[in-house]
mmCIF file of C-alpha atoms and ligand atoms in Angstrom:
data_model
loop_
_atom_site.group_PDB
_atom_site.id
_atom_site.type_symbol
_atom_site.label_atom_id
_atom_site.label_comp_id
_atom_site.label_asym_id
_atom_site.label_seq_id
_atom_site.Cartn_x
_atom_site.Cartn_y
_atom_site.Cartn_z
ATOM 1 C CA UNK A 1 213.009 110.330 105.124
ATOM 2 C CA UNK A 2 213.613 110.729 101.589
ATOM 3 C CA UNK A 3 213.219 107.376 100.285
ATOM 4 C CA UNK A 4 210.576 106.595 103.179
ATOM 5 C CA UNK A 5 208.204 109.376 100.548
ATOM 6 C CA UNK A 6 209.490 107.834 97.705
ATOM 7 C CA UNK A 7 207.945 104.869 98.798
ATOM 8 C CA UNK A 8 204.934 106.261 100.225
ATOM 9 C CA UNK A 9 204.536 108.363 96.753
ATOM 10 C CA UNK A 10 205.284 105.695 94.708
ATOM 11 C CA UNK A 11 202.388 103.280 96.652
ATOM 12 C CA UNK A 12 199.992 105.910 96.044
ATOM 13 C CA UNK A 13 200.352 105.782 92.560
ATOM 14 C CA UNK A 14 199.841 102.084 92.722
ATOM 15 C CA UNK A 15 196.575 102.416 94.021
ATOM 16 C CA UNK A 16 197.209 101.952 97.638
ATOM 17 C CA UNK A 17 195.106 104.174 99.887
ATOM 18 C CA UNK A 18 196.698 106.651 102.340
ATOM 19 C CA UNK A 19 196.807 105.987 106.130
ATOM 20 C CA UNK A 20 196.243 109.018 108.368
ATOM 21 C CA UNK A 21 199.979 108.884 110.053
ATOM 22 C CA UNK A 22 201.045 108.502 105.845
ATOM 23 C CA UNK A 23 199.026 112.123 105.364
ATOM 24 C CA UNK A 24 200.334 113.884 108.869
ATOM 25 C CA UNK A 25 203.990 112.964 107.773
ATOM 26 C CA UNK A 26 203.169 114.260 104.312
ATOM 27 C CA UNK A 27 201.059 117.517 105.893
ATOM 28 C CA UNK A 28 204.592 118.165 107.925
ATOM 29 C CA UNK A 29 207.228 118.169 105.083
ATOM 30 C CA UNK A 30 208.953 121.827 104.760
ATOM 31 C CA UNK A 31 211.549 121.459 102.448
ATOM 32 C CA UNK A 32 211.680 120.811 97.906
ATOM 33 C CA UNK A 33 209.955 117.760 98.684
ATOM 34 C CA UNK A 34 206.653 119.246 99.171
ATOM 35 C CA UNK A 35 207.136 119.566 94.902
ATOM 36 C CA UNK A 36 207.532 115.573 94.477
ATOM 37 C CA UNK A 37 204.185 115.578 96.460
ATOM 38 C CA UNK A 38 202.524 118.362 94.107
ATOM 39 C CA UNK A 39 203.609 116.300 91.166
ATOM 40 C CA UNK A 40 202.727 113.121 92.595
ATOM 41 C CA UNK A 41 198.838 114.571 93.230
ATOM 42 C CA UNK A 42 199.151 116.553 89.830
ATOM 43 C CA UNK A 43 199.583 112.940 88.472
ATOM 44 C CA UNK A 44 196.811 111.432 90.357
ATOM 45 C CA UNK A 45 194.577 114.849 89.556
ATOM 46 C CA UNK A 46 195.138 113.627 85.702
ATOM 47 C CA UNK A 47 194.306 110.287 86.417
ATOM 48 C CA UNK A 48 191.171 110.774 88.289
ATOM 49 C CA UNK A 49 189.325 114.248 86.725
ATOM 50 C CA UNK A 50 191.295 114.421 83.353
ATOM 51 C CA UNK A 51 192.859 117.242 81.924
ATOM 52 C CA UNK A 52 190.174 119.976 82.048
ATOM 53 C CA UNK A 53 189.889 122.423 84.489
ATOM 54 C CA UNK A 54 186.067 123.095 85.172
ATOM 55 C CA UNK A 55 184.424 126.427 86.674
ATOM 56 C CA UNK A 56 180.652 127.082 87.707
ATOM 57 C CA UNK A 57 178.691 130.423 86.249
ATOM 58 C CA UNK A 58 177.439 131.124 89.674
ATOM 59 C CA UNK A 59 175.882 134.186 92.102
ATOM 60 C CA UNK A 60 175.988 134.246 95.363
ATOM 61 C CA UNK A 61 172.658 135.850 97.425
ATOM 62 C CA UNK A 62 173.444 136.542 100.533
ATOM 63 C CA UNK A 63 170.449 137.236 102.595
ATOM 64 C CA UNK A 64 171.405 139.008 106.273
ATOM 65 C CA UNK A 65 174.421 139.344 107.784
ATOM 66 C CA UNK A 66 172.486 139.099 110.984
ATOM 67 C CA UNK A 67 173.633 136.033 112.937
ATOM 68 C CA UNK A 68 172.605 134.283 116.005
ATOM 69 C CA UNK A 69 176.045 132.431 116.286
ATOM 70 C CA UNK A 70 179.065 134.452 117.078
ATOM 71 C CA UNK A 71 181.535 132.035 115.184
ATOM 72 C CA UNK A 72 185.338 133.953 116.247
ATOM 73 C CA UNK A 73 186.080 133.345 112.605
ATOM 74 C CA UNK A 74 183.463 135.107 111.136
ATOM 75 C CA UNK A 75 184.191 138.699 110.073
ATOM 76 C CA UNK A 76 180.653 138.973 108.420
ATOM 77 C CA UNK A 77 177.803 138.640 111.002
ATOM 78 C CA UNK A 78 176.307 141.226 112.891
ATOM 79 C CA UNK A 79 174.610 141.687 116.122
ATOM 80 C CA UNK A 80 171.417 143.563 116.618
ATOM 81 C CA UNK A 81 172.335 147.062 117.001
ATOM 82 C CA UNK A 82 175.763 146.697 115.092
ATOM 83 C CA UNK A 83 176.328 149.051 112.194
ATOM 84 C CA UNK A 84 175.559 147.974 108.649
ATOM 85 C CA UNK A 85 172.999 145.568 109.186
ATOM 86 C CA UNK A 86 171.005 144.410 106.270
ATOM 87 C CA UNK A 87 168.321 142.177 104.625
ATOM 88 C CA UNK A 88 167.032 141.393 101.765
ATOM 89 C CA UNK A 89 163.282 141.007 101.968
ATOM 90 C CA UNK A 90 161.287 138.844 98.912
ATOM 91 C CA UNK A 91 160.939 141.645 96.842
ATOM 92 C CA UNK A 92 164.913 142.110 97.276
ATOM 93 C CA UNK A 93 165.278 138.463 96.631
ATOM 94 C CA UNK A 94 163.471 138.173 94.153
ATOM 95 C CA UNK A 95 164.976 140.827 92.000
ATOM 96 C CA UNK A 96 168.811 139.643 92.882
ATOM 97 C CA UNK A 97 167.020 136.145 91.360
ATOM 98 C CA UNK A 98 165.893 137.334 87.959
ATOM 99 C CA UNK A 99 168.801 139.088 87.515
ATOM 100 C CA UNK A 100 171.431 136.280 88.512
ATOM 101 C CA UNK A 101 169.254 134.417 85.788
ATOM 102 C CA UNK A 102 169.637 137.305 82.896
ATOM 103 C CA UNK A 103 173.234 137.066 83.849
ATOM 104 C CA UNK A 104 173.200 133.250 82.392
ATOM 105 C CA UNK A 105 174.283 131.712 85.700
ATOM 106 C CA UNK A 106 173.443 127.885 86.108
ATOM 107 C CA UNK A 107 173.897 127.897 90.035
ATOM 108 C CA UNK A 108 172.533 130.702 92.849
ATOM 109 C CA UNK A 109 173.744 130.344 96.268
ATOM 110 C CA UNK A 110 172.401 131.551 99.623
ATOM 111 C CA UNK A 111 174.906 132.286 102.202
ATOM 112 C CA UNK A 112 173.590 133.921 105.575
ATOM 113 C CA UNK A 113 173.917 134.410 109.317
ATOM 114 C CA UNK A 114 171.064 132.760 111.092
ATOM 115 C CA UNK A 115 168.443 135.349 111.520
ATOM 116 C CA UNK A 116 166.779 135.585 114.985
ATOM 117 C CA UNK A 117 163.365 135.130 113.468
ATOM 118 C CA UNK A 118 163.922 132.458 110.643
ATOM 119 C CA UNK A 119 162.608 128.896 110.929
ATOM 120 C CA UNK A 120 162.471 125.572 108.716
ATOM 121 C CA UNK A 121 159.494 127.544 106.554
ATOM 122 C CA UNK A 122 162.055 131.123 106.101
ATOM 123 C CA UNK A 123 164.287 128.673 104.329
ATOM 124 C CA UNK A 124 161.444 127.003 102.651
ATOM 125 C CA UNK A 125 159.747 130.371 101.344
ATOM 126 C CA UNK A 126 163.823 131.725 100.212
ATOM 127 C CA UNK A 127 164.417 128.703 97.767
ATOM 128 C CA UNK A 128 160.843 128.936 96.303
ATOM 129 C CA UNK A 129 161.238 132.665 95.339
ATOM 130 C CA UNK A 130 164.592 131.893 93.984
ATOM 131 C CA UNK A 131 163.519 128.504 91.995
ATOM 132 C CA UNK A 132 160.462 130.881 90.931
ATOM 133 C CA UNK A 133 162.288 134.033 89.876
ATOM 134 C CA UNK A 134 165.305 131.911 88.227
ATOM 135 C CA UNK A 135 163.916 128.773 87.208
ATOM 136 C CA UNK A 136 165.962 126.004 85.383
ATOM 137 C CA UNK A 137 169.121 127.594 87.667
ATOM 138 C CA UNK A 138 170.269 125.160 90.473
ATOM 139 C CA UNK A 139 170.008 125.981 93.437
ATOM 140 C CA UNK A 140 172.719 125.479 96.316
ATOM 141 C CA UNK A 141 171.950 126.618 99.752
ATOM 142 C CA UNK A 142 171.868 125.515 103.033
ATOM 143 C CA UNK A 143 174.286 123.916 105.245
ATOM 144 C CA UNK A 144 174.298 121.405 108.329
ATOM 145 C CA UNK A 145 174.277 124.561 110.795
ATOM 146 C CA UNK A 146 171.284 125.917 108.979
ATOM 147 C CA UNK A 147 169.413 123.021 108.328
ATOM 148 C CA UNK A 148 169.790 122.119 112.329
ATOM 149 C CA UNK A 149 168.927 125.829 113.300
ATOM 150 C CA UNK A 150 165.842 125.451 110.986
ATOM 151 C CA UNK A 151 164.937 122.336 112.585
ATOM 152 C CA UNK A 152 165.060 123.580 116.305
ATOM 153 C CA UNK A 153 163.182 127.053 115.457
ATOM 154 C CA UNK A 154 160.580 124.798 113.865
ATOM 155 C CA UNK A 155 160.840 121.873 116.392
ATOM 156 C CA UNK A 156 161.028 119.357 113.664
ATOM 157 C CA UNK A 157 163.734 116.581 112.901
ATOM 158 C CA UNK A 158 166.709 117.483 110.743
ATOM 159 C CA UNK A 159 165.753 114.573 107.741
ATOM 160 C CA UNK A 160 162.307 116.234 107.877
ATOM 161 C CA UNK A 161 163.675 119.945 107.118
ATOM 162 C CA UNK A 162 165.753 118.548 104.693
ATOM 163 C CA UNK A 163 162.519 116.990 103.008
ATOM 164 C CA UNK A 164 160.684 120.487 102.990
ATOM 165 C CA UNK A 165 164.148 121.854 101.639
ATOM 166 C CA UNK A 166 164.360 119.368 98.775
ATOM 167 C CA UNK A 167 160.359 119.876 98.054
ATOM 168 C CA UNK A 168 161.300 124.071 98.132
ATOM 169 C CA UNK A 169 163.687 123.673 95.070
ATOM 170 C CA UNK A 170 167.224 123.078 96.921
ATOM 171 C CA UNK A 171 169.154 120.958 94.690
ATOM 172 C CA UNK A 172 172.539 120.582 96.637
ATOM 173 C CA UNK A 173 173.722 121.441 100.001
ATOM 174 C CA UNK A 174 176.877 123.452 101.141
ATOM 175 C CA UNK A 175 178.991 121.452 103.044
ATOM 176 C CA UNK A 176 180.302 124.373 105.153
ATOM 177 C CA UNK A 177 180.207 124.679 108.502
ATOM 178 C CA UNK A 178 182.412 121.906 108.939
ATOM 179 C CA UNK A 179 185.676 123.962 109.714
ATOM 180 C CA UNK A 180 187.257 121.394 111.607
ATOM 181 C CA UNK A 181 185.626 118.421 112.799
ATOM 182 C CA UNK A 182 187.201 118.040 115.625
ATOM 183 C CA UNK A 183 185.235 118.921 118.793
ATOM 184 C CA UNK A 184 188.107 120.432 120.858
ATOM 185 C CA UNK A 185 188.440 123.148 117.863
ATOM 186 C CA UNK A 186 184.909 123.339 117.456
ATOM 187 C CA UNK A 187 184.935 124.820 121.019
ATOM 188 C CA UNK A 188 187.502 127.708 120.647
ATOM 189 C CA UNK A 189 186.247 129.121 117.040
ATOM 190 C CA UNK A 190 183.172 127.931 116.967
ATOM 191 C CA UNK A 191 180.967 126.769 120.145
ATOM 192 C CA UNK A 192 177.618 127.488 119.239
ATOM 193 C CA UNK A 193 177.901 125.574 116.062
ATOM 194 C CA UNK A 194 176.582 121.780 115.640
ATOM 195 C CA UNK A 195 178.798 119.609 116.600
ATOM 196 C CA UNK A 196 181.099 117.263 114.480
ATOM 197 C CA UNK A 197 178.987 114.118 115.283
ATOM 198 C CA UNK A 198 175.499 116.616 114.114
ATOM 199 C CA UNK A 199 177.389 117.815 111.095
ATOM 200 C CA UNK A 200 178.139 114.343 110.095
ATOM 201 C CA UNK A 201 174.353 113.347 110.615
ATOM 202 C CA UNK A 202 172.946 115.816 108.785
ATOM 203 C CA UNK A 203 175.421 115.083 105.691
ATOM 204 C CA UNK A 204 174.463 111.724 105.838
ATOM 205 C CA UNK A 205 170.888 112.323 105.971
ATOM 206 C CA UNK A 206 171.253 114.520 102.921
ATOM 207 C CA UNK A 207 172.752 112.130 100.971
ATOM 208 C CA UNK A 208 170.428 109.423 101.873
ATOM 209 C CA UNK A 209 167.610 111.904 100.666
ATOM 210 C CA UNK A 210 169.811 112.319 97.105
ATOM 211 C CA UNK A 211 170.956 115.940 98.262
ATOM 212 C CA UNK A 212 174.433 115.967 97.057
ATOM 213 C CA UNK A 213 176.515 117.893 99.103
ATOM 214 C CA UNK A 214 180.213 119.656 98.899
ATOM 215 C CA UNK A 215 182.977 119.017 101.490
ATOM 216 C CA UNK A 216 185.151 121.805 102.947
ATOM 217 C CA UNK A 217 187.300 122.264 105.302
ATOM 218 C CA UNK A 218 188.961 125.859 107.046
ATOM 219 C CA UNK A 219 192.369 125.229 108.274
ATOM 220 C CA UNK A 220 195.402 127.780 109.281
ATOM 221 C CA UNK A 221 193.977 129.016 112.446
ATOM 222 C CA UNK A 222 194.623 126.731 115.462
ATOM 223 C CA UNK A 223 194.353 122.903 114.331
ATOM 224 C CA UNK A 224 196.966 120.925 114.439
ATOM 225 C CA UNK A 225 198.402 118.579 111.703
ATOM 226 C CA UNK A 226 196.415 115.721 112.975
ATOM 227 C CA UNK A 227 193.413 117.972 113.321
ATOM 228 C CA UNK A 228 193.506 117.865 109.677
ATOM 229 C CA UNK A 229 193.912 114.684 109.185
ATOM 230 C CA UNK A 230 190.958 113.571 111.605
ATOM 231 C CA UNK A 231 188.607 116.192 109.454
ATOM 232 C CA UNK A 232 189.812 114.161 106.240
ATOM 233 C CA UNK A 233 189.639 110.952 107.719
ATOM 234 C CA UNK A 234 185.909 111.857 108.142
ATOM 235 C CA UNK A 235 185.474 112.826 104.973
ATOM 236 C CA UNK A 236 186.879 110.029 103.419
ATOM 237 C CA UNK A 237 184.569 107.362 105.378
ATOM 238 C CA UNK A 238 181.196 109.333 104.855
ATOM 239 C CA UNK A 239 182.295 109.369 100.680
ATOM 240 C CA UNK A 240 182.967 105.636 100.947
ATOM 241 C CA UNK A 241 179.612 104.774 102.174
ATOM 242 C CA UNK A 242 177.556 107.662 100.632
ATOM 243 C CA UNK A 243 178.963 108.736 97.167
ATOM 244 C CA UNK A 244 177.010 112.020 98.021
ATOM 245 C CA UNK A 245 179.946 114.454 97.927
ATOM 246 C CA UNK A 246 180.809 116.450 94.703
ATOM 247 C CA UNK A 247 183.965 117.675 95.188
ATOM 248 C CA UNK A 248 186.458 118.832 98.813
ATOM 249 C CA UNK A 249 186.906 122.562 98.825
ATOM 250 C CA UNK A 250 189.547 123.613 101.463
ATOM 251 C CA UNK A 251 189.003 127.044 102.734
ATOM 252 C CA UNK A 252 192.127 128.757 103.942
ATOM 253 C CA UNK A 253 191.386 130.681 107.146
ATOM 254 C CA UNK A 254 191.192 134.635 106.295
ATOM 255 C CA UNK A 255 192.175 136.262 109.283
ATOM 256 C CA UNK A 256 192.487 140.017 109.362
ATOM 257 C CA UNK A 257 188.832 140.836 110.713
ATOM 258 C CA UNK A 258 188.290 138.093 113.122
ATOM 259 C CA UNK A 259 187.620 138.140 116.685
ATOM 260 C CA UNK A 260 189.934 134.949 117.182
ATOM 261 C CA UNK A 261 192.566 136.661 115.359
ATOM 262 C CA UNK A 262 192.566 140.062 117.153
ATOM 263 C CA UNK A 263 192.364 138.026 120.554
ATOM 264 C CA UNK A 264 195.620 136.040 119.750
ATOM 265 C CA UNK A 265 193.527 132.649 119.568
ATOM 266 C CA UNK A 266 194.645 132.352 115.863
ATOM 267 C CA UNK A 267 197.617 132.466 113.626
ATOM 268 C CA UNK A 268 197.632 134.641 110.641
ATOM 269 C CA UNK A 269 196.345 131.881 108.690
ATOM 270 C CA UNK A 270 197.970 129.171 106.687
ATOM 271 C CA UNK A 271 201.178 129.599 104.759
ATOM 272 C CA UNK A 272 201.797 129.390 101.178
ATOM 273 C CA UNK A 273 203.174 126.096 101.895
ATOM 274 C CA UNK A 274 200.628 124.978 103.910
ATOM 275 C CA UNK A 275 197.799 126.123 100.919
ATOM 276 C CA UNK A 276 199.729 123.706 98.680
ATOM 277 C CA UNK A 277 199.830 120.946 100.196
ATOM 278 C CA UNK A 278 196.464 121.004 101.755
ATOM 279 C CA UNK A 279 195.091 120.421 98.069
ATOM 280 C CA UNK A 280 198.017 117.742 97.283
ATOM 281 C CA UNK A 281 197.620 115.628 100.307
ATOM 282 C CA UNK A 282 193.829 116.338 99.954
ATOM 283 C CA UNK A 283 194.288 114.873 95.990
ATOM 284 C CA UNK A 284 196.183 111.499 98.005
ATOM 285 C CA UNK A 285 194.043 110.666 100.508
ATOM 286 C CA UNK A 286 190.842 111.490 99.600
ATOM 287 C CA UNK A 287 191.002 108.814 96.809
ATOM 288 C CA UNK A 288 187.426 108.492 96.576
ATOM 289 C CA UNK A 289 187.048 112.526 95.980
ATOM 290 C CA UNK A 290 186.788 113.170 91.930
ATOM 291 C CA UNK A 291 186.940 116.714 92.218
ATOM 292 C CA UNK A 292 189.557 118.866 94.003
ATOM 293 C CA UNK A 293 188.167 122.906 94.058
ATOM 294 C CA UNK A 294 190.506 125.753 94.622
ATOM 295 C CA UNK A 295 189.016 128.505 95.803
ATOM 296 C CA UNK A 296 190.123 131.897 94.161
ATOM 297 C CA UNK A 297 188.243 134.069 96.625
ATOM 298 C CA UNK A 298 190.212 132.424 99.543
ATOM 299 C CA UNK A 299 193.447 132.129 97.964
ATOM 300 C CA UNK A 300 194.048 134.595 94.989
ATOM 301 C CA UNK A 301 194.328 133.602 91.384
ATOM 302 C CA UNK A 302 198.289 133.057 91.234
ATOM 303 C CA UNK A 303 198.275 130.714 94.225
ATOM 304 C CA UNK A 304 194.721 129.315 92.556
ATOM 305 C CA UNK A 305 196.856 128.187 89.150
ATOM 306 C CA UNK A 306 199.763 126.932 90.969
ATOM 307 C CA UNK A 307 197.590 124.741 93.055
ATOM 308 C CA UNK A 308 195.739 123.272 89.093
ATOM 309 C CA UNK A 309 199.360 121.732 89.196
ATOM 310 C CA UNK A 310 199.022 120.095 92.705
ATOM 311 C CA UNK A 311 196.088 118.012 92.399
ATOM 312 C CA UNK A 312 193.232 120.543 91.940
ATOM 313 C CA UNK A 313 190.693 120.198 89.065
ATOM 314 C CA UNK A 314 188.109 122.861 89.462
ATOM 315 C CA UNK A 315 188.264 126.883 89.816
ATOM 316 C CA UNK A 316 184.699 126.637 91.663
ATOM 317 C CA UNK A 317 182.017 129.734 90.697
ATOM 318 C CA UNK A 318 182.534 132.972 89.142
ATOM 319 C CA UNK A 319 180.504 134.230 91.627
ATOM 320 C CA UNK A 320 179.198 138.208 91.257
ATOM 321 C CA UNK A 321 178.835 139.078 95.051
ATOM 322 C CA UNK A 322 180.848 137.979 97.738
ATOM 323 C CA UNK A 323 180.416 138.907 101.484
ATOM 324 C CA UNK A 324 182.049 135.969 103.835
ATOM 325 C CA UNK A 325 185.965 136.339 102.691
ATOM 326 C CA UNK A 326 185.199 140.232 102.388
ATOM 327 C CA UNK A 327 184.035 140.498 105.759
ATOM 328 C CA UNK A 328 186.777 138.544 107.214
ATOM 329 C CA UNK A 329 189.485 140.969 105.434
ATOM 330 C CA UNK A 330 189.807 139.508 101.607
ATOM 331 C CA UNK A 331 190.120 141.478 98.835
ATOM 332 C CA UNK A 332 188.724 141.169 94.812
ATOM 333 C CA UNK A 333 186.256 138.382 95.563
ATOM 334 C CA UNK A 334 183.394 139.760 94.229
ATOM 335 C CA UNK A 335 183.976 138.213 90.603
ATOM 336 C CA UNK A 336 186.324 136.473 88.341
ATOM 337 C CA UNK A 337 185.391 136.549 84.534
ATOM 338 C CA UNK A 338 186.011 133.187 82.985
ATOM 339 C CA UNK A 339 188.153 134.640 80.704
ATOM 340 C CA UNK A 340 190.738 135.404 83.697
ATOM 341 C CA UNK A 341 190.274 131.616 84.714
ATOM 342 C CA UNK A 342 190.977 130.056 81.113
ATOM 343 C CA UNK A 343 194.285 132.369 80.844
ATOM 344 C CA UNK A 344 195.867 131.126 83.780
ATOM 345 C CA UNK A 345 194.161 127.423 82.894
ATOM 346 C CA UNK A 346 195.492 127.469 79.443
ATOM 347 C CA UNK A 347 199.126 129.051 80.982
ATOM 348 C CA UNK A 348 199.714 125.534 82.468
ATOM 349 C CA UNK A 349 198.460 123.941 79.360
ATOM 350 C CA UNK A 350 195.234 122.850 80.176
ATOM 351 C CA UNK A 351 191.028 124.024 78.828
ATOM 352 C CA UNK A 352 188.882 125.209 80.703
ATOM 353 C CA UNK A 353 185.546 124.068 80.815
ATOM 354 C CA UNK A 354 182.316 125.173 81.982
ATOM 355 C CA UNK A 355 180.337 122.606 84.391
ATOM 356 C CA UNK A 356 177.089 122.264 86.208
ATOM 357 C CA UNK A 357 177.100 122.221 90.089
ATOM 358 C CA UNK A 358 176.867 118.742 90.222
ATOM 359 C CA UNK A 359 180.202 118.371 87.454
ATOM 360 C CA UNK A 360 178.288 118.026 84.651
ATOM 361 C CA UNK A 361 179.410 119.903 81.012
ATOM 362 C CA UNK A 362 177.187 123.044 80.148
HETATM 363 S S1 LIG B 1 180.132 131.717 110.484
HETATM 364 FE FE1 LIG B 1 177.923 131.664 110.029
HETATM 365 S S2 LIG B 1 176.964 130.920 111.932
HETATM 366 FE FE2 LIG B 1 179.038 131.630 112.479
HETATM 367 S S3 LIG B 1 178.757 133.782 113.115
HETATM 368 FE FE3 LIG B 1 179.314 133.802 110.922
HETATM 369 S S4 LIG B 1 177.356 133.853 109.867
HETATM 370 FE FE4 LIG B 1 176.911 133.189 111.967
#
C-alpha cells in the first residue's frame, strides 16, 4: 500500500491525471500518509496558483429565510408561521447595497430560501437594485436551484432566466446546490431540489452564456467515498469542456441544527481528517481546477491555514453577514478581517493577496 501511493503520488506530479478508483483509495487512507498526500497537493497547489494566498472583500445579502424547499440540511429556512421570519423588502435591499459599497467590498452576494411568491422577474428586480445601489461591485447570486425555481414560477426555460439574470447585472453564479450529485443522496437530504442531471444543465448553460460559475460540494453527512468521487468526477468533465468554473469550494456539512442530523439520517459531519483530505485529493484530481477555496465559515481559521498547506489557494470572502452556517449551528462566521487572514497566511510563509471574484488582483 505504501509504495502503491508512492507511485500514484509520484505520477501525479508527472502530470498524469487521477482515475476515480486512484481518488477513492486516496479519500480512504487513515494513517501519516494522509501528510505525503497534503504535501504532494501543497506541491501541486504551488505549481498551479503560485504562492499567494488570495481572499475576496465580500458581503453577503441574504434576502428571506423563507423557503419553499425543506432541504434536511438546512438549519436556516423557515416555514410560514415559524418564528423569526424575515425579509428584506427594496428599500431594505437597497440600503444593505450602499452600505456593502461604503464598506469597499468588490463582490455582494444573495443567498436565500425560495420565497413562495418570487419568480424569474423577483430575481431580476433584486440584482438591479443591488447593481444600482452598489455599482462597479460584482455581483454573485443565484444558483442552479434558483435559477430552475425562477424558471418554473415564470414558466420560462432555464437559458432564458439566465439571459434576464445576466441582462439584471449578475456577473457570476453560485455553484451551490450541488451537495452531492448523486441522485440516491439527493433523495434523503435533499428531494425537492433539481436533480444532478438539472444542476449539471443549468451550469452548462451558464457557462455557455459566459456566466462563470463556482463549484462546491457538502460532504460528511451520508455519502460514501465513491459518492465523492462521482460528484468530482462531474466536476472535472463539465471544467474540461467548459472552462466556466472559478475555483471548487468544499463545504463541510455543519450539523448541529439539522433535521437530518436530529433524525439520525446524518453523521456529525466530516472529521478533521476527512476536511484535509477533501481539499488535497480535490488539489489531485481536479487538475483542471486553478483555484482551491477553503472556507473559514465552514471550517474555522486553524483548520482553514492548515488546509493553505494541503493544496488550497484561496481564503474565499470576508464576508460581513452570514446566515446559512449560523443557522445550521456554526459559530463566528459573520466576518473575518483580512488582517486575521494574512497572519495565519504569512505564519506558513506565504502573502496574502486581495482578488476579484473572478481571481483577478485588486
Ligand atoms: S438549502 Fe436552500 S432550498 Fe434547501 S431548504 Fe435551505 S434555503 Fe431552502
Amino acid at each position: 500500500m505504501e509504495n502503491h501511493l508512492r507511485i500514484l503520488l509520484d505520477n501525479v506530479k508527472n502530470g498524469h491525471r487521477l482515475s476515480d478508483d486512484d481518488a477513492v483509495e486516496l479519500f480512504r487512507v487513515q494513517n501519516r500518509d494522509i501528510w505525503k498526500i497534503a504535501s504532494a497537493a501543497d506541491e501541486k497547489r504551488e505549481e498551479q496558483a503560485g504562492n499567494a494566498v488570495t481572499y475576496v472583500r465580500n458581503q453577503n445579502i441574504n434576502v428571506t429565510n423563507l423557503c419553499v424547499n425543506a432541504c434536511g440540511f438546512c438549519g436556516f429556512s423557515k416555514k410560514p408561521g415559524d418564528e423569526g421570519i424575515y425579509f428584506h423588502d427594496k428599500q431594505e435591499i437597497l440600503k444593505k447595497a450602499t452600505l456593502a459599497k461604503k464598506r469597499g467590498v468588490t463582490e455582494i452576494c444573495t443567498v436565500s430560501g425560495l420565497h413562495p411568491d418570487f419568480n424569474a422577474r423577483s430575481y431580476c428586480d433584486l440584482y438591479r437594485w443591488i447593481c444600482e445601489a452598489a455599482p462597479g461591485v460584482h455581483l454573485h447570486a443565484g444558483n442552479p436551484m434558483e435559477v430552475a425555481y425562477a424558471a418554473r414560477k415564470s414558466h420560462m426555460s432555464t437559458k432564458d432566466v439566465l439571459i434576464l439574470m445576466k441582462e439584471a447585472g449578475l456577473g457570476s453564479m453560485c455553484g451551490t446546490a450541488a451537495e452531492i450529485l448523486v441522485d440516491a443522496i439527493r433523495e434523503k437530504i435533499c428531494p425537492q431540489k433539481v436533480s444532478t442531471v438539472e444542476w449539471v444543465r443549468i451550469i452548462r448553460e451558464a457557462h455557455s452564456l459566459g456566466i462563470p460559475t463556482t463549484a462546491t460540494i457538502m460532504y460528511g453527512h451520508c455519502e460514501s467515498v465513491e459518492d465523492r468521487v462521482k460528484h468530482l468526477a462531474i466536476l472535472r468533465e463539465i471544467q474540461d469542456e467548459t472552462r466556466g468554473f472559478t475555483e471548487f469550494v468544499p463545504l463541510s456539512f455543519i450539523h448541529m441544527n439539522t433535521p437530518i442530523f436530529r433524525q439520525k439520517l446524518a453523521r456529525a459531519g466530516a472529521t478533521g481528517r476527512e476536511d484535509l483530505l477533501m481539499v488535497s485529493v480535490a488539489r489531485l484530481y481536479l487538475d483542471n481546477f486553478r483555484n482551491i477555496q477553503v472556507s473559514w465559515v465552514k471550517e474555522g481559521i486553524k483548520m482553514a491555514q492548515l488546509s493553505l498547506v494541503a493544496g488550497a489557494n484561496d481564503l474565499g470572502g470576508t464576508m460581513f453577514e452570514e446566515s446559512i452556517s449560523k443557522g445550521a449551528g456554526a459559530i463566528n462566521t459573520d466576518y473575518l478581517d483580512p488582517a486575521e487572514m494574512q497572519r495565519v497566511a504569512e505564519d506558513v510563509g506565504r502573502t496574502l493577496k486581495r482578488r476579484t471574484t473572478v481571481y483577478g488582483l485588486v
